[in-house]
mmCIF file of C-alpha atoms in Angstrom:
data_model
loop_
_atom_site.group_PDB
_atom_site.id
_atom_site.type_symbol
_atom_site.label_atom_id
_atom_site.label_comp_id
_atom_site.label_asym_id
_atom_site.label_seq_id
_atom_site.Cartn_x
_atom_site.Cartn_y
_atom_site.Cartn_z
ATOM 1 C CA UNK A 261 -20.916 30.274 14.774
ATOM 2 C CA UNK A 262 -18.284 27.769 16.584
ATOM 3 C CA UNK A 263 -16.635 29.745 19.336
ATOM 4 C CA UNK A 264 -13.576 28.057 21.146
ATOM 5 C CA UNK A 265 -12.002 29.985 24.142
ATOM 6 C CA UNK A 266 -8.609 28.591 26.198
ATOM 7 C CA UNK A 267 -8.510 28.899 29.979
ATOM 8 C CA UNK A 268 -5.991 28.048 32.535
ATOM 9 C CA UNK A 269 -2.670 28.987 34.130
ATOM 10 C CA UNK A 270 -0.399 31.904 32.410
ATOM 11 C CA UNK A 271 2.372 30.319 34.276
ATOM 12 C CA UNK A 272 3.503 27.361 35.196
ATOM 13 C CA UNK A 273 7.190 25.733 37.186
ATOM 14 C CA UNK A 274 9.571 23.333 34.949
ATOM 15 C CA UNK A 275 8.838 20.076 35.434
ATOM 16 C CA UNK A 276 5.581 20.319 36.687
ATOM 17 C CA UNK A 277 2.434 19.471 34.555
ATOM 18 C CA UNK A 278 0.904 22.134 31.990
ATOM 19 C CA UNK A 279 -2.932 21.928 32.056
ATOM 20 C CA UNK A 280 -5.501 23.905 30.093
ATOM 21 C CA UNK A 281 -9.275 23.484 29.046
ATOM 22 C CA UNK A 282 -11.025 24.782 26.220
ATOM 23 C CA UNK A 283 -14.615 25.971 26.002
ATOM 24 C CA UNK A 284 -16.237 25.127 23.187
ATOM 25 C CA UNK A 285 -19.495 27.300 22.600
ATOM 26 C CA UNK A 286 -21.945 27.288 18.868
ATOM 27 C CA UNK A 287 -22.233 24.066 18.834
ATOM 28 C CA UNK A 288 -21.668 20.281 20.578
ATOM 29 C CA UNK A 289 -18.457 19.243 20.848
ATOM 30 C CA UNK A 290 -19.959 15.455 20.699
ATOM 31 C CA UNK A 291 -21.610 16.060 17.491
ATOM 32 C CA UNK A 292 -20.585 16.193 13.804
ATOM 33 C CA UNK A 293 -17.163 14.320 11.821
ATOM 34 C CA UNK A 294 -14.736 16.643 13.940
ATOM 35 C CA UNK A 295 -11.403 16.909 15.603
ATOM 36 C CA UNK A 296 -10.601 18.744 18.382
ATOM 37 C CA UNK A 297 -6.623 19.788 18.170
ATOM 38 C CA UNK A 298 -4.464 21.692 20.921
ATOM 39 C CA UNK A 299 -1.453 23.757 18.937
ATOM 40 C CA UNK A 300 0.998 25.726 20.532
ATOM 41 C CA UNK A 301 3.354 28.484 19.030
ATOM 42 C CA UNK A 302 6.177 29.840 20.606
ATOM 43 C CA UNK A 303 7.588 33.374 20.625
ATOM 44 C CA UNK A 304 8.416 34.368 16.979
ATOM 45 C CA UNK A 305 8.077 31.067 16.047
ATOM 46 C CA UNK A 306 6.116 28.829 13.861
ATOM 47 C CA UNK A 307 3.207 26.865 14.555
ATOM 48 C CA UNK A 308 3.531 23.171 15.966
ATOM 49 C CA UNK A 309 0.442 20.598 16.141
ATOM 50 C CA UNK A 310 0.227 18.934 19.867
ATOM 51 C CA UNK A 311 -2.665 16.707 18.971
ATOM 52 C CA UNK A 312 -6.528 16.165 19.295
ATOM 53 C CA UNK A 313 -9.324 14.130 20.096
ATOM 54 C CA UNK A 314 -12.139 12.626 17.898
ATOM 55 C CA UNK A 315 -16.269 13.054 19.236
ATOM 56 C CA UNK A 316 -15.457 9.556 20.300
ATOM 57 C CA UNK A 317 -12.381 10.040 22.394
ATOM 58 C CA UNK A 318 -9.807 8.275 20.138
ATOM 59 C CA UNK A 319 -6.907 10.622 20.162
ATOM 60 C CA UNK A 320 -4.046 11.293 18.432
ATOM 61 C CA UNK A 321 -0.795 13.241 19.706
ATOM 62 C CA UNK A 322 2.176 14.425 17.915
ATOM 63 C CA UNK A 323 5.168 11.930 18.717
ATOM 64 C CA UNK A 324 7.544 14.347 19.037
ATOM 65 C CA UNK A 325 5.373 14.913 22.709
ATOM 66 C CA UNK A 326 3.727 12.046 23.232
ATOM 67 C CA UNK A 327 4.677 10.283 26.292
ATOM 68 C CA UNK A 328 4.111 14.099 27.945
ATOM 69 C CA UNK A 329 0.706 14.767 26.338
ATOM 70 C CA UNK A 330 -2.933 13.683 27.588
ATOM 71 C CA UNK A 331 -6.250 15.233 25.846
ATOM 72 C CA UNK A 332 -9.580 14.772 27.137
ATOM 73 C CA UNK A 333 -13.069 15.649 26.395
ATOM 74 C CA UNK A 334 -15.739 16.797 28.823
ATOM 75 C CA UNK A 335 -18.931 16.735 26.622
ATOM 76 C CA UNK A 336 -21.362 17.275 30.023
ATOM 77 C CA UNK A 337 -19.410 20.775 30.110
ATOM 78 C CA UNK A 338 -18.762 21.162 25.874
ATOM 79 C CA UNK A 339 -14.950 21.338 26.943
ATOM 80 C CA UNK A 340 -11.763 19.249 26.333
ATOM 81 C CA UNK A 341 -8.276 19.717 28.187
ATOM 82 C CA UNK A 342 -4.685 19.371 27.360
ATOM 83 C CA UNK A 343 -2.352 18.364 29.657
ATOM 84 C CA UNK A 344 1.817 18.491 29.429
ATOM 85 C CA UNK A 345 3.820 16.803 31.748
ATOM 86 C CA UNK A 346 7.198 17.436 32.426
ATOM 87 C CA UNK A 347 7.414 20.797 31.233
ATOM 88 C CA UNK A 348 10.685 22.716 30.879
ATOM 89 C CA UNK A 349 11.625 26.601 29.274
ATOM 90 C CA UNK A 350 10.624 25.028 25.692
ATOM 91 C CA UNK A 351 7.114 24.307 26.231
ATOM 92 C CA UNK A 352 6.777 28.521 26.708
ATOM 93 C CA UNK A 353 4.229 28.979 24.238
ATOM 94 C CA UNK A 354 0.919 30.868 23.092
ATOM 95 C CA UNK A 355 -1.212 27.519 23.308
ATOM 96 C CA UNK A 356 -4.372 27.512 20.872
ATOM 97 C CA UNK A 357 -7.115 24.984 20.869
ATOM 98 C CA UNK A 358 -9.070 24.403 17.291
ATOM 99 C CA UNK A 359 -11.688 22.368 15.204
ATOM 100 C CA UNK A 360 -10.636 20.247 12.626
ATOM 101 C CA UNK A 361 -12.338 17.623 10.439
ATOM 102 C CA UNK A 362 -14.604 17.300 7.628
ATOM 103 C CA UNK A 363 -12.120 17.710 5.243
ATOM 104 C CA UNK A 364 -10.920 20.780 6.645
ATOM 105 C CA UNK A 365 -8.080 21.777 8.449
ATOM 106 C CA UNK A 366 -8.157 24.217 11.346
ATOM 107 C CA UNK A 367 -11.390 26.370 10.809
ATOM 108 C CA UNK A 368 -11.589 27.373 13.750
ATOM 109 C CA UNK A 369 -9.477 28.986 16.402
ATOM 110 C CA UNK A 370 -9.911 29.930 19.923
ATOM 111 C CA UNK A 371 -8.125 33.140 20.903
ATOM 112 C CA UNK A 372 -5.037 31.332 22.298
ATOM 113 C CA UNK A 373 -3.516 31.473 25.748
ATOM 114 C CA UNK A 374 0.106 32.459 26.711
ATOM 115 C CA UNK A 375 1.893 30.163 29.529
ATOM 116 C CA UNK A 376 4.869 30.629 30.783
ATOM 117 C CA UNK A 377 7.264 27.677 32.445
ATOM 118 C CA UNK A 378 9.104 29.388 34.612
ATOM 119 C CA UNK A 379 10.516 29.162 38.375
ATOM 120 C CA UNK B 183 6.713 13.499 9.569
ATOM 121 C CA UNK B 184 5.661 14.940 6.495
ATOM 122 C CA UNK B 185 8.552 18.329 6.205
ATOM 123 C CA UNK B 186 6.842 21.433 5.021
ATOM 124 C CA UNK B 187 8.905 23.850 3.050
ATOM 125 C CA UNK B 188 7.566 27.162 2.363
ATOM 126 C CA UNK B 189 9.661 29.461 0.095
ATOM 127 C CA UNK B 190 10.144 32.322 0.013
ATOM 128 C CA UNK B 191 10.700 32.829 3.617
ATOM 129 C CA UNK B 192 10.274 36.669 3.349
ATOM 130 C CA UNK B 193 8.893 38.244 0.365
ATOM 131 C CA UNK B 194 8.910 42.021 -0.213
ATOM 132 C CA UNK B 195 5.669 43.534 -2.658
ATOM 133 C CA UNK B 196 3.623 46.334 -2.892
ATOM 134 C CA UNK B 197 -0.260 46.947 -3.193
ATOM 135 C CA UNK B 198 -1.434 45.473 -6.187
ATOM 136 C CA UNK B 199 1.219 43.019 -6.995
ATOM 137 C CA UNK B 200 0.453 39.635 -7.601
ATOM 138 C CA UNK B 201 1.687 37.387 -4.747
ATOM 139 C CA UNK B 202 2.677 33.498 -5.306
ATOM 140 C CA UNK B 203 3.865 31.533 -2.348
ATOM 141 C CA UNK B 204 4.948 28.088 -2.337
ATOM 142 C CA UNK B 205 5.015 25.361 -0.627
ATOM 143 C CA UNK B 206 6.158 21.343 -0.957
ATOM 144 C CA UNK B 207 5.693 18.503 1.228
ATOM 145 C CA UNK B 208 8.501 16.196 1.680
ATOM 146 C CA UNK B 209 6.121 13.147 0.557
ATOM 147 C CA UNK B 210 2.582 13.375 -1.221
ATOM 148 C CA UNK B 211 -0.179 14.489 0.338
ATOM 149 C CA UNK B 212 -2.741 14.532 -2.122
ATOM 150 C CA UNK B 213 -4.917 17.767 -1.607
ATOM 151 C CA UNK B 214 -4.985 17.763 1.936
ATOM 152 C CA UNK B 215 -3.432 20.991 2.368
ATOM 153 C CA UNK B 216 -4.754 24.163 4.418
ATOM 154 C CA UNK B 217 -3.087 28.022 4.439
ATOM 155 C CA UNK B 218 -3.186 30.165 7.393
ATOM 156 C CA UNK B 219 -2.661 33.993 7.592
ATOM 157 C CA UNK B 220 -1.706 35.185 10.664
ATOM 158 C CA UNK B 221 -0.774 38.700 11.715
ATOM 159 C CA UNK B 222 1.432 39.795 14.914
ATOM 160 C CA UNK B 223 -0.405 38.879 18.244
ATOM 161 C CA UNK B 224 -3.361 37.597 16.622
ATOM 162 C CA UNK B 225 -4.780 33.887 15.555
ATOM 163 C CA UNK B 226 -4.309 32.137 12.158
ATOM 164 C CA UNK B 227 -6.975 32.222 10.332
ATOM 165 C CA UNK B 228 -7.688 29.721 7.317
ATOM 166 C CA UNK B 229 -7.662 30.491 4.085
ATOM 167 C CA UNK B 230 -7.707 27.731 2.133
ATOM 168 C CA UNK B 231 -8.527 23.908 2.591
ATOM 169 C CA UNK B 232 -8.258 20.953 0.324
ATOM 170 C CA UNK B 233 -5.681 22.761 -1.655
ATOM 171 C CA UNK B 234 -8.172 25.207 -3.338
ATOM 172 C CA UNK B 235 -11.189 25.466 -1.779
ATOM 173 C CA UNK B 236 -11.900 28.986 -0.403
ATOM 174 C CA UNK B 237 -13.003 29.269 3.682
ATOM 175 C CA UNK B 238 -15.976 31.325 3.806
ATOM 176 C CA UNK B 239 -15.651 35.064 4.052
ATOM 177 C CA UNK B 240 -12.000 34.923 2.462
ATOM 178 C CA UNK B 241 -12.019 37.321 -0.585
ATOM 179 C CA UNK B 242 -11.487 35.861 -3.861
ATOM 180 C CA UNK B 243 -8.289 37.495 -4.357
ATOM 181 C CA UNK B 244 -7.159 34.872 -2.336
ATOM 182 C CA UNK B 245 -6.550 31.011 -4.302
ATOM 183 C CA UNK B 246 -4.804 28.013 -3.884
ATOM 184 C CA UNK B 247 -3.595 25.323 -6.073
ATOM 185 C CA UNK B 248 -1.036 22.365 -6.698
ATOM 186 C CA UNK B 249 -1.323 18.717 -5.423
ATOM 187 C CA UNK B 250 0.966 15.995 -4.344
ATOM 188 C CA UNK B 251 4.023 17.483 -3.325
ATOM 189 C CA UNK B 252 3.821 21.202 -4.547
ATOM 190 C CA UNK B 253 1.117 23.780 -3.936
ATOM 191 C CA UNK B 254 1.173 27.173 -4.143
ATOM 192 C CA UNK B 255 -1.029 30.350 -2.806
ATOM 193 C CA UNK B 256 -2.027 32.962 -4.973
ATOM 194 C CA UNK B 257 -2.714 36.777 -3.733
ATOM 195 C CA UNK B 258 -3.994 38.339 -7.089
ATOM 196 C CA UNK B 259 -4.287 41.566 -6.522
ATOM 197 C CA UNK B 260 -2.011 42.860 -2.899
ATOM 198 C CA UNK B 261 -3.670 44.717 -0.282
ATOM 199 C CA UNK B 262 -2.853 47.032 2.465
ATOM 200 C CA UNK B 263 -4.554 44.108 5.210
ATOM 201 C CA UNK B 264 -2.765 41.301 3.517
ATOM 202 C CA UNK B 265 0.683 42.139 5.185
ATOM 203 C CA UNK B 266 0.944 39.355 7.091
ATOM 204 C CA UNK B 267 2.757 36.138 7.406
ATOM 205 C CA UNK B 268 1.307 32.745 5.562
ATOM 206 C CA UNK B 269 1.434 29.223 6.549
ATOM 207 C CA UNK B 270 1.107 26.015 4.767
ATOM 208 C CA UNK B 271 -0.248 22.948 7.116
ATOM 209 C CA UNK B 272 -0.619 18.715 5.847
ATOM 210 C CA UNK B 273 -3.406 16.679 7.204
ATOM 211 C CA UNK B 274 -2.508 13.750 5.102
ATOM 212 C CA UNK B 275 -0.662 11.940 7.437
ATOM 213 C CA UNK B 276 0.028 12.155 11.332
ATOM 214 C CA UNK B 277 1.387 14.259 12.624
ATOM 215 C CA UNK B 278 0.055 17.181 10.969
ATOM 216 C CA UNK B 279 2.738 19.720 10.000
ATOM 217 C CA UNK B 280 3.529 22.910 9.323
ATOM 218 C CA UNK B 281 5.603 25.023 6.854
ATOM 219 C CA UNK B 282 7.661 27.519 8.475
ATOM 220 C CA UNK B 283 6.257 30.302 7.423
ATOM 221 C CA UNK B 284 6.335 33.114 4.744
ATOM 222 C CA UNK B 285 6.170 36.793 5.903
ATOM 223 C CA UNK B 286 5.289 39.604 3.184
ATOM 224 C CA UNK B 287 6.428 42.710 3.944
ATOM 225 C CA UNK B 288 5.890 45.963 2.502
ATOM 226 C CA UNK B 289 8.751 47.293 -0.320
#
């Protein structure tokens, strides 16, 4: 069974950079036709797609961020990252990191990780 | 972007009732279309994929259908741990999208 889990900063100051990592555990992140996506959900809001990054590396980010948003992958660790530049108030969010691919969408979730941009 | 339009917004039912959500996509997307339940403080969890094709473990009370523009999700038979609210999600074309949501509450 895939397991992701988010790590990294609850809290972060406008205008500086948001970074997180997610573990992936299960199962090789460098293996099999998947996609690994960072979404992000705000209080009492819906859910918003940030991006994510092929086995290979290619990636592919939302335009509506992309000159703020870098993902990475770290297959030595089974981890990728998401970073946000920039941030202001509106990138306050519950962050999730998932698998997609294979003709699915999002099967799985990791438990998501609430960051705060705040002075 | 693909818009996602999810209606009703709210819906109000009772155990047993049969539940129909809908959903249409400002452009086709074929089948690729997912549905997410989510409840408060916790993580979506998928439902459907490929328009009707059951994730494993979901009870069958649970089914999708539609293609192109309009889909909908089906809730046959209401239960007490399906008060939640649903989202629709494209991965036709980039970026992916989602609808905005459908909450069913209890009457």
């Amino acid at each position: 069974q895939v397991q992701l889990q988010e790590s990294g900063p609850g809290l972060v100051k406008p205008s500086q950079t948001l970074s997180l990592t997610c573990t992936v555990s299960g199962g090789s992140i460098s293996s099999g036709n998947y996609y690994w996506s960072w979404i992000r959900q705000p209080a009492g809001k819906g859910l918003e797609w940030l991006g994510h990054i092929y086995t290979s590396g290619n990636t592919k980010y939302n335009p509506s961020l992309e000159s703020r948003v870098t993902i990475s992958l770290d297959t030595s660790k089974n981890q990728f990252s998401l970073k946000l530049n920039s941030v202001t108030a509106a990138d306050t969010a519950v962050y999730y990191c998932a698998r997609d691919g294979n003709q699915r969408a999002f099967e799985y979730w990791g438990q998501g990780t609430l960051v705060t941009v705040s002075s | 972007d693909i818009q996602m339009t999810q209606s009703p917004s709210t819906l109000s039912a009772s155990v047993g009732d049969r539940v129909t959500i809908t959903c249409r996509a400002s452009q086709s997307i074929s089948s690729w279309l997912a549905w997410y339940q989510q409840k408060p403080g916790k993580v979506p969890r998928a439902l459907i994929y490929k328009a009707s094709s059951l994730e494993s473990g979901v009870p069958s009370r649970f089914s999708g259908s539609g293609s192109g523009t309009e889909f909908t999700l089906t809730i046959s038979s209401l239960q007490p741990d399906d008060f939640a609210t649903y989202y629709c999600q494209q991965y036709n074309s980039y970026p992916w999208t989602f609808g905005q949501g459908t909450k069913v509450e209890v009457k």
